[in-house]
Amino acid sequence: MLTTIIYRSHICDNVPVKTLEEMVDAANKKNGYADVTGILLFNGTHFFQLLEGPEESVLTIYQHICEDVRHYNVVELLRDYAPARRFGKSGMEIFDLRRHDTNQVLQAVLDKGTSKYQLTYDDRALQFFRTFVEAREKENYFEIPSADSWDFIPDQQDMVAGVPLAASDVDCSFAFQPIIDPLAQEVVSLEALIRTPSGDSPQSWFDTYKGDDVYAADLKSKKVAFAMAAALNIGKQSLSVNLLPMTLVKIPGAVNFLMQEIHKNGLVPDQIILEFTEQEIISRLDEFTDAIRQLKAAGIRVAIDHFGAGFAGLSLLARFQPDRIKINRELIEDVHKSGPRQAIILGIIKSCTSLEISVCAVGVEKPEEWMWLESAGISLFQGYLFARPALNGVPAVAWPEKKAGF
Ligand SMILES: Cc1cc2nc3c(=O)[nH]c(=O)nc-3n(C[C@H](O)[C@H](O)[C@H](O)COP(=O)(O)O)c2cc1C
């Protein structure tokens, strides 16, 4: 199938512009053999390339291009299918925008096109050309440094505490993972993640309950979470715990139980954040938002976990505004390379900023993901890059430190 990829990237400082013609000659030949055509725009700083041809060939060439050390911050903007080539004349042609009059440059690019029909109507690929040529999205090109410009240095030893309750009260355990502001070097919150007593996954723990028993067990497990937090001497540190939305709806007196356990362990409601996942909320939104009022009235804050993974997305925020949202790993993964993910996350940030909802990125594993998200305006992070959850304890945080010379 005729496939199109469009990306943009940043030329490396040490690449002389005069070597580009040579590079394009070689690319032209390779593309010709692979039946790939396209055009490469250059504005002195950024490249913008359209590649089109048989899917496998386009993907192989794009893979090579991504690995090329002559440019960096390669962001895929479009991957789509089309009935005809837009630039079918040559394997590769470079078009230096600086050599053209600003008012005529877009037309000059379009004149290179071979499919008049596609280039005249509302074609997304064409709109990307227009945006690049007119430099309309430039404020969203976050030029992040290379991954090896930072060290991540653990600041202490993991802190581990035993489970401070009688065995009859305990059928679960918790692993704690910090939510941090890396540049302020501050632990903003600790999240208590449920595990089986031997440390197995939340799913293994939930699987031991049938039907509605899961809600009573879910609520009771918070007793263990709060007791462990107290035993770990978390002090005034804010503590995030997960709760199934239906636990609040189905268990009478759930909020009172939580309040009792919070006080019993020397904690205060203001330091507790209850996290609910988006997917479970939207199935019974009215009942859930009713229950949430009681929590808010008691002074407990609320977060939506796995935001972006369910079906509601931003429209959920029209019905109910939490104190914090946590963007799902699916959107975070390789965000520095993906135009669509960047656009969605910028949209989430914009909406949440207007609503004074704090935004946390979850599942951050790569320095580039973190750097892109910081540049986009997120300051709260959770992920293996900084700290893995520690069973029955609090892990050391690996804080980022800029390497000398970067
Ligand atoms: C901005 C830019 C655009 C490129 N476009 C192409 C291209 O369209 N086709 C191509 O084969 N190589 C292109 N290259 C070069 C590839 O990255 C790579 O050097 C080339 O495929 C040779 O790879 P090889 O030596 O591993 O075979 C481009 C490089 C850059 C920096």
Coordinates of C-alpha atoms and ligand atoms in Angstrom, one line a residue:
M1 CA 0.0 0.0 0.0
L2 CA 1.3 3.5 -0.8
T3 CA 2.5 4.8 2.5
T4 CA 3.5 8.3 3.5
I5 CA 5.7 9.4 6.4
I6 CA 6.4 13.0 7.3
Y7 CA 8.9 13.9 10.0
R8 CA 10.8 16.9 11.1
S9 CA 14.2 17.1 12.7
H10 CA 17.0 19.4 13.7
I11 CA 20.4 19.5 11.9
C12 CA 23.4 18.9 14.1
D13 CA 25.7 21.9 14.6
N14 CA 28.8 20.0 13.2
V15 CA 27.1 19.2 9.8
P16 CA 28.2 21.7 7.0
V17 CA 25.2 22.6 4.9
K18 CA 27.3 22.1 1.8
T19 CA 27.5 18.4 2.5
L20 CA 23.7 18.1 2.2
E21 CA 23.7 18.0 -1.6
E22 CA 26.0 14.9 -1.4
M23 CA 23.8 13.3 1.1
V24 CA 20.7 13.9 -1.0
D25 CA 22.4 12.4 -4.1
A26 CA 23.1 9.2 -2.2
A27 CA 19.5 9.2 -0.8
N28 CA 18.1 9.8 -4.2
K29 CA 19.8 6.7 -5.5
K30 CA 18.7 4.5 -2.6
N31 CA 15.2 5.8 -2.8
G32 CA 15.1 5.1 -6.5
Y33 CA 16.0 1.4 -6.0
A34 CA 13.3 1.1 -3.3
D35 CA 10.6 2.9 -5.4
V36 CA 10.4 5.6 -2.7
T37 CA 9.9 9.2 -3.7
G38 CA 9.6 12.5 -1.7
I39 CA 10.9 15.9 -0.9
L40 CA 13.2 17.2 1.8
L41 CA 12.7 20.8 3.0
F42 CA 15.4 22.6 4.9
N43 CA 15.2 26.0 6.6
G44 CA 18.7 26.3 7.9
T45 CA 17.9 24.7 11.2
H46 CA 15.2 22.1 10.6
F47 CA 14.6 19.4 8.1
F48 CA 11.1 18.4 7.1
Q49 CA 10.8 15.4 4.9
L50 CA 8.0 13.5 3.1
L51 CA 8.7 9.9 2.1
E52 CA 6.2 7.9 0.1
G53 CA 6.3 4.5 -1.5
P54 CA 5.6 0.8 -0.6
E55 CA 5.1 0.5 3.1
E56 CA 8.0 -1.8 3.9
S57 CA 10.5 0.3 1.9
V58 CA 9.4 3.6 3.5
L59 CA 9.6 2.1 7.0
T60 CA 13.1 0.7 6.3
I61 CA 14.4 4.0 5.0
Y62 CA 12.8 6.0 7.8
Q63 CA 14.4 3.6 10.3
H64 CA 17.8 4.5 8.8
I65 CA 17.0 8.2 8.8
C66 CA 16.1 8.1 12.5
E67 CA 19.5 6.6 13.3
D68 CA 21.4 9.2 11.3
V69 CA 23.8 11.2 13.5
R70 CA 23.6 14.2 11.2
H71 CA 20.3 15.3 12.8
Y72 CA 18.5 14.9 16.1
N73 CA 15.0 15.3 17.6
V74 CA 13.4 13.4 14.8
V75 CA 9.6 13.7 15.3
E76 CA 7.2 11.7 13.2
L77 CA 4.3 13.9 12.2
L78 CA 2.3 11.8 9.9
R79 CA 2.0 8.2 8.9
D80 CA -0.8 7.6 6.5
Y81 CA -1.9 5.9 3.3
A82 CA -2.7 7.6 0.0
P83 CA -4.1 6.7 -3.4
A84 CA -1.3 8.5 -5.3
R85 CA 2.1 10.0 -4.8
R86 CA 2.3 13.7 -4.0
F87 CA 5.9 14.1 -5.0
G88 CA 6.5 11.3 -7.5
K89 CA 9.1 12.9 -9.7
S90 CA 12.4 12.0 -8.0
G91 CA 13.7 9.7 -5.3
M92 CA 14.7 12.6 -3.2
E93 CA 15.1 16.3 -3.8
I94 CA 16.2 19.0 -1.3
F95 CA 14.4 22.3 -1.2
D96 CA 16.1 25.1 0.7
L97 CA 13.4 27.4 1.9
R98 CA 15.9 30.2 2.4
R99 CA 16.5 30.6 -1.3
H100 CA 12.9 31.6 -1.9
D101 CA 10.8 34.7 -1.3
T102 CA 8.7 34.1 1.8
N103 CA 5.4 34.9 0.0
Q104 CA 6.0 32.5 -2.8
V105 CA 7.9 29.7 -1.0
L106 CA 4.8 27.5 -0.3
Q107 CA 3.7 27.7 -3.9
A108 CA 7.3 26.9 -5.0
V109 CA 7.2 23.7 -2.9
L110 CA 3.7 22.8 -4.2
D111 CA 4.9 23.2 -7.7
K112 CA 7.2 20.3 -7.1
G113 CA 4.2 18.1 -6.5
T114 CA 3.0 15.6 -9.0
S115 CA -0.6 15.1 -7.8
K116 CA -2.4 18.4 -8.4
Y117 CA -5.7 16.9 -7.1
Q118 CA -4.2 16.0 -3.7
L119 CA -2.2 19.2 -3.4
T120 CA -5.2 21.4 -4.0
Y121 CA -7.7 20.0 -1.7
D122 CA -7.7 19.6 2.1
D123 CA -4.9 17.1 2.4
R124 CA -3.4 16.7 5.8
A125 CA 0.1 16.2 4.4
L126 CA -0.2 19.5 2.5
Q127 CA -1.3 21.2 5.7
F128 CA 1.9 20.0 7.4
F129 CA 3.9 21.5 4.6
R130 CA 2.1 24.8 5.0
T131 CA 2.6 24.8 8.8
F132 CA 6.3 24.0 8.4
V133 CA 7.0 26.5 5.7
E134 CA 5.1 29.3 7.6
A135 CA 6.9 28.2 10.9
R136 CA 3.5 28.2 12.6
E137 CA 4.2 25.4 15.1
K138 CA 7.8 26.5 16.1
E139 CA 7.0 27.2 19.7
N140 CA 6.2 23.5 20.1
Y141 CA 9.6 22.3 18.7
F142 CA 11.2 21.4 22.0
E143 CA 14.9 21.0 21.3
I144 CA 15.9 18.5 23.9
P145 CA 19.6 17.7 24.5
S146 CA 20.8 14.1 24.1
A147 CA 20.0 11.4 26.6
D148 CA 23.5 11.2 27.8
S149 CA 23.7 14.8 28.9
W150 CA 22.2 13.8 32.3
D151 CA 23.3 11.5 35.1
F152 CA 20.7 9.9 37.3
I153 CA 22.2 9.5 40.7
P154 CA 20.4 7.7 43.6
D155 CA 20.6 10.0 46.6
Q156 CA 20.3 7.4 49.4
Q157 CA 19.5 3.8 50.3
D158 CA 16.0 2.3 49.9
M159 CA 14.1 2.5 53.2
V160 CA 12.2 -0.6 54.1
A161 CA 9.8 -1.2 56.9
G162 CA 8.0 -4.4 58.0
V163 CA 4.2 -4.6 57.8
P164 CA 3.2 -3.1 61.2
L165 CA -0.1 -5.0 61.7
A166 CA -1.3 -8.3 63.1
A167 CA -1.4 -11.1 60.5
S168 CA -5.2 -11.4 60.8
D169 CA -5.5 -7.8 59.5
V170 CA -3.3 -8.2 56.5
D171 CA -3.7 -10.1 53.2
C172 CA -1.8 -7.6 51.1
S173 CA 1.3 -5.6 51.0
F174 CA 2.4 -2.3 49.4
A175 CA 5.2 -1.1 47.3
F176 CA 5.9 2.7 47.5
Q177 CA 7.0 4.7 44.5
P178 CA 7.7 8.5 44.7
I179 CA 6.1 11.1 42.5
I180 CA 8.8 13.8 42.1
D181 CA 9.6 17.2 40.8
P182 CA 13.0 16.3 39.3
L183 CA 14.3 19.8 38.8
A184 CA 13.2 21.0 42.2
Q185 CA 14.7 17.8 43.6
E186 CA 11.5 17.3 45.7
V187 CA 9.4 14.2 46.4
V188 CA 5.9 15.6 45.9
S189 CA 4.0 12.5 46.9
L190 CA 4.5 8.8 47.6
E191 CA 2.2 6.3 45.9
A192 CA 1.3 3.1 47.8
L193 CA 0.9 0.4 45.1
I194 CA -0.9 -2.8 46.2
R195 CA 0.9 -6.1 46.0
T196 CA 0.2 -9.6 47.3
P197 CA 2.0 -10.3 50.7
S198 CA 4.8 -11.9 48.6
G199 CA 5.1 -8.9 46.4
D200 CA 3.1 -10.1 43.3
S201 CA 1.2 -7.8 41.0
P202 CA -2.0 -5.9 41.8
Q203 CA -3.8 -8.2 39.3
S204 CA -2.8 -11.3 41.3
W205 CA -4.1 -9.7 44.5
F206 CA -7.5 -8.7 42.9
D207 CA -7.8 -12.2 41.3
T208 CA -8.2 -13.7 44.8
Y209 CA -11.6 -12.0 45.2
K210 CA -14.8 -12.8 43.5
G211 CA -17.7 -10.5 42.6
D212 CA -18.4 -7.6 44.9
D213 CA -16.0 -9.0 47.6
V214 CA -13.3 -7.1 45.8
Y215 CA -14.8 -3.7 47.0
A216 CA -14.7 -4.6 50.7
A217 CA -11.2 -6.0 50.3
D218 CA -10.1 -2.9 48.3
L219 CA -11.3 -0.6 51.1
K220 CA -9.8 -2.7 53.9
S221 CA -6.4 -2.7 52.1
K222 CA -6.2 1.0 52.8
K223 CA -5.8 0.2 56.5
V224 CA -2.6 -1.5 55.6
A225 CA -1.4 1.3 53.3
F226 CA -1.9 4.0 56.0
A227 CA -0.3 1.8 58.7
M228 CA 2.7 1.2 56.5
A229 CA 3.0 4.9 55.6
A230 CA 3.0 5.7 59.3
A231 CA 5.6 3.0 60.0
L232 CA 7.8 4.5 57.3
N233 CA 7.6 7.8 59.1
I234 CA 6.3 9.7 56.0
G235 CA 5.5 12.7 58.2
K236 CA 3.7 15.4 56.3
Q237 CA 4.5 13.9 52.9
S238 CA 1.5 13.5 50.7
L239 CA 0.4 9.9 50.1
S240 CA -1.4 8.6 47.0
V241 CA -3.5 5.5 47.2
N242 CA -5.6 3.8 44.6
L243 CA -9.3 3.0 45.1
L244 CA -11.8 1.3 42.8
P245 CA -14.4 3.9 42.0
M246 CA -17.2 1.4 42.8
T247 CA -15.7 0.8 46.3
L248 CA -16.9 4.3 47.2
V249 CA -20.3 3.7 45.6
K250 CA -21.0 0.1 46.9
I251 CA -19.6 0.1 50.4
P252 CA -21.7 2.2 52.8
G253 CA -19.6 4.3 55.1
A254 CA -16.4 4.0 52.9
V255 CA -15.4 7.6 53.4
N256 CA -15.9 7.3 57.2
F257 CA -13.7 4.1 57.3
L258 CA -11.0 5.9 55.4
M259 CA -11.1 8.9 57.7
Q260 CA -10.9 6.7 60.8
E261 CA -7.8 4.9 59.4
I262 CA -6.2 8.1 58.4
H263 CA -6.5 9.6 61.9
K264 CA -5.7 6.3 63.6
N265 CA -2.3 6.4 61.9
G266 CA -1.5 10.0 62.7
L267 CA -2.1 11.2 59.2
V268 CA -4.3 14.1 58.1
P269 CA -6.9 14.0 55.2
D270 CA -5.1 16.9 53.4
Q271 CA -2.1 14.7 52.8
I272 CA -4.1 11.9 51.1
I273 CA -4.8 11.8 47.4
L274 CA -7.1 9.0 46.3
E275 CA -6.4 7.9 42.7
F276 CA -9.2 6.5 40.5
T277 CA -8.7 5.1 37.0
E278 CA -10.6 6.7 34.2
Q279 CA -12.0 3.6 32.7
E280 CA -13.8 2.5 35.8
I281 CA -15.2 5.9 36.5
I282 CA -17.0 6.5 33.3
S283 CA -19.1 3.3 33.5
R284 CA -21.1 4.8 36.5
L285 CA -20.2 8.5 36.4
D286 CA -23.2 9.9 38.3
E287 CA -22.9 7.6 41.3
F288 CA -19.2 8.2 41.4
T289 CA -19.3 12.0 41.3
D290 CA -21.9 11.8 44.2
A291 CA -19.4 9.8 46.3
I292 CA -16.6 12.1 45.4
R293 CA -18.4 15.0 47.0
Q294 CA -18.1 13.3 50.4
L295 CA -14.4 12.8 49.9
K296 CA -13.8 16.4 49.0
A297 CA -15.9 17.5 51.9
A298 CA -13.6 15.5 54.2
G299 CA -10.6 17.3 52.7
I300 CA -9.2 14.4 50.7
R301 CA -7.8 15.2 47.2
V302 CA -8.6 13.2 44.1
A303 CA -6.6 12.2 41.1
I304 CA -7.5 10.4 37.8
D305 CA -5.0 7.7 37.1
H306 CA -4.2 6.3 33.6
F307 CA -5.7 9.4 32.0
G308 CA -5.8 8.9 28.2
A309 CA -6.1 5.1 28.4
G310 CA -9.9 4.9 28.6
F311 CA -12.6 6.3 26.4
A312 CA -13.6 9.5 28.1
G313 CA -10.4 11.5 27.7
L314 CA -10.7 15.2 28.0
S315 CA -14.5 15.1 28.0
L316 CA -14.4 13.5 31.5
L317 CA -13.1 16.9 32.8
A318 CA -16.4 18.5 31.7
R319 CA -18.2 16.4 34.2
F320 CA -15.7 16.3 37.0
Q321 CA -12.5 18.1 37.8
P322 CA -9.9 16.2 39.9
D323 CA -7.0 17.8 41.7
R324 CA -4.5 15.9 39.6
I325 CA -4.4 13.8 36.5
K326 CA -1.8 11.2 35.7
I327 CA -1.1 10.7 32.0
N328 CA -1.0 7.1 31.0
R329 CA 2.3 5.4 30.0
E330 CA 0.8 4.6 26.6
L331 CA 0.9 8.3 25.7
I332 CA 4.2 8.9 27.4
E333 CA 6.2 6.2 25.7
D334 CA 8.6 7.7 23.1
V335 CA 6.7 11.0 23.2
H336 CA 9.9 12.8 22.0
K337 CA 9.6 11.0 18.7
S338 CA 5.8 11.2 18.1
G339 CA 3.9 14.2 16.7
P340 CA 0.5 12.7 17.6
R341 CA 1.5 12.0 21.2
Q342 CA 3.0 15.5 21.6
A343 CA -0.2 17.1 20.3
I344 CA -2.4 15.1 22.6
I345 CA -0.2 15.8 25.7
L346 CA 0.0 19.5 24.8
G347 CA -3.9 19.5 24.6
I348 CA -4.2 17.8 28.0
I349 CA -1.7 20.3 29.6
K350 CA -3.6 23.2 28.1
S351 CA -6.9 22.1 29.4
C352 CA -5.5 21.2 32.8
T353 CA -3.7 24.5 33.1
S354 CA -7.0 26.4 32.5
L355 CA -8.7 24.2 35.1
E356 CA -5.8 24.4 37.7
I357 CA -5.5 20.6 37.6
S358 CA -1.9 19.4 38.2
V359 CA -0.5 17.0 35.6
C360 CA 1.8 14.1 36.4
A361 CA 3.5 11.9 33.8
V362 CA 3.6 8.3 34.7
G363 CA 5.8 5.4 33.5
V364 CA 8.7 7.6 32.5
E365 CA 11.6 5.4 31.5
K366 CA 13.8 7.4 29.1
P367 CA 15.6 10.6 29.7
E368 CA 14.3 12.0 26.4
E369 CA 10.7 11.4 27.5
W370 CA 11.3 13.3 30.7
M371 CA 13.1 16.1 28.9
W372 CA 10.4 16.6 26.3
L373 CA 7.6 16.5 29.0
E374 CA 9.5 19.1 31.2
S375 CA 9.9 21.3 28.1
A376 CA 6.2 21.0 27.5
G377 CA 5.4 22.2 31.0
I378 CA 5.0 19.1 33.1
S379 CA 6.9 19.1 36.4
L380 CA 5.5 16.0 38.2
F381 CA 7.0 12.6 37.2
Q382 CA 6.8 9.0 38.3
G383 CA 8.7 6.2 36.6
Y384 CA 11.6 3.8 36.6
L385 CA 13.9 6.5 35.3
F386 CA 13.8 8.0 38.8
A387 CA 12.7 5.2 41.1
R388 CA 11.2 1.7 40.9
P389 CA 8.5 0.8 43.5
A390 CA 10.1 -0.7 46.6
L391 CA 8.1 -3.5 48.3
N392 CA 7.3 -2.5 52.0
G393 CA 9.5 0.5 51.6
V394 CA 10.5 3.8 50.0
P395 CA 13.0 3.6 47.2
A396 CA 16.0 6.0 46.8
V397 CA 15.3 8.6 44.0
A398 CA 17.8 9.0 41.2
W399 CA 17.8 12.7 40.7
P400 CA 18.9 14.1 37.3
E401 CA 22.2 16.0 37.2
K402 CA 23.5 17.7 34.1
K403 CA 26.8 16.4 33.1
A404 CA 29.7 18.8 32.8
G405 CA 30.2 20.2 29.3
F406 CA 26.5 19.9 28.3
Ligands
LIG1 C1 17.6 14.8 6.9 C2 18.0 13.5 6.3 C3 17.2 12.9 5.3 C4 17.6 11.7 4.7 N1 16.8 11.2 3.7 C5 17.2 10.0 3.2 C6 16.3 9.3 2.2 O1 15.3 9.9 1.8 N2 16.7 8.1 1.7 C7 17.9 7.5 2.2 O2 18.2 6.4 1.7 N3 18.6 8.1 3.1 C8 18.3 9.3 3.6 N4 19.1 9.9 4.5 C9 20.4 9.2 4.9 C10 20.1 8.0 5.8 O3 20.0 8.5 7.1 C11 21.3 7.0 5.8 O4 22.5 7.7 5.9 C12 21.2 6.3 4.5 O5 20.1 5.6 4.4 C13 22.4 5.4 4.3 O6 22.3 4.3 5.3 P1 23.3 3.1 5.3 O7 24.7 3.7 5.1 O8 23.1 2.5 6.6 O9 22.9 2.2 4.1 C14 18.8 11.1 5.1 C15 19.5 11.7 6.2 C16 19.2 12.9 6.7 C17 20.0 13.5 7.8

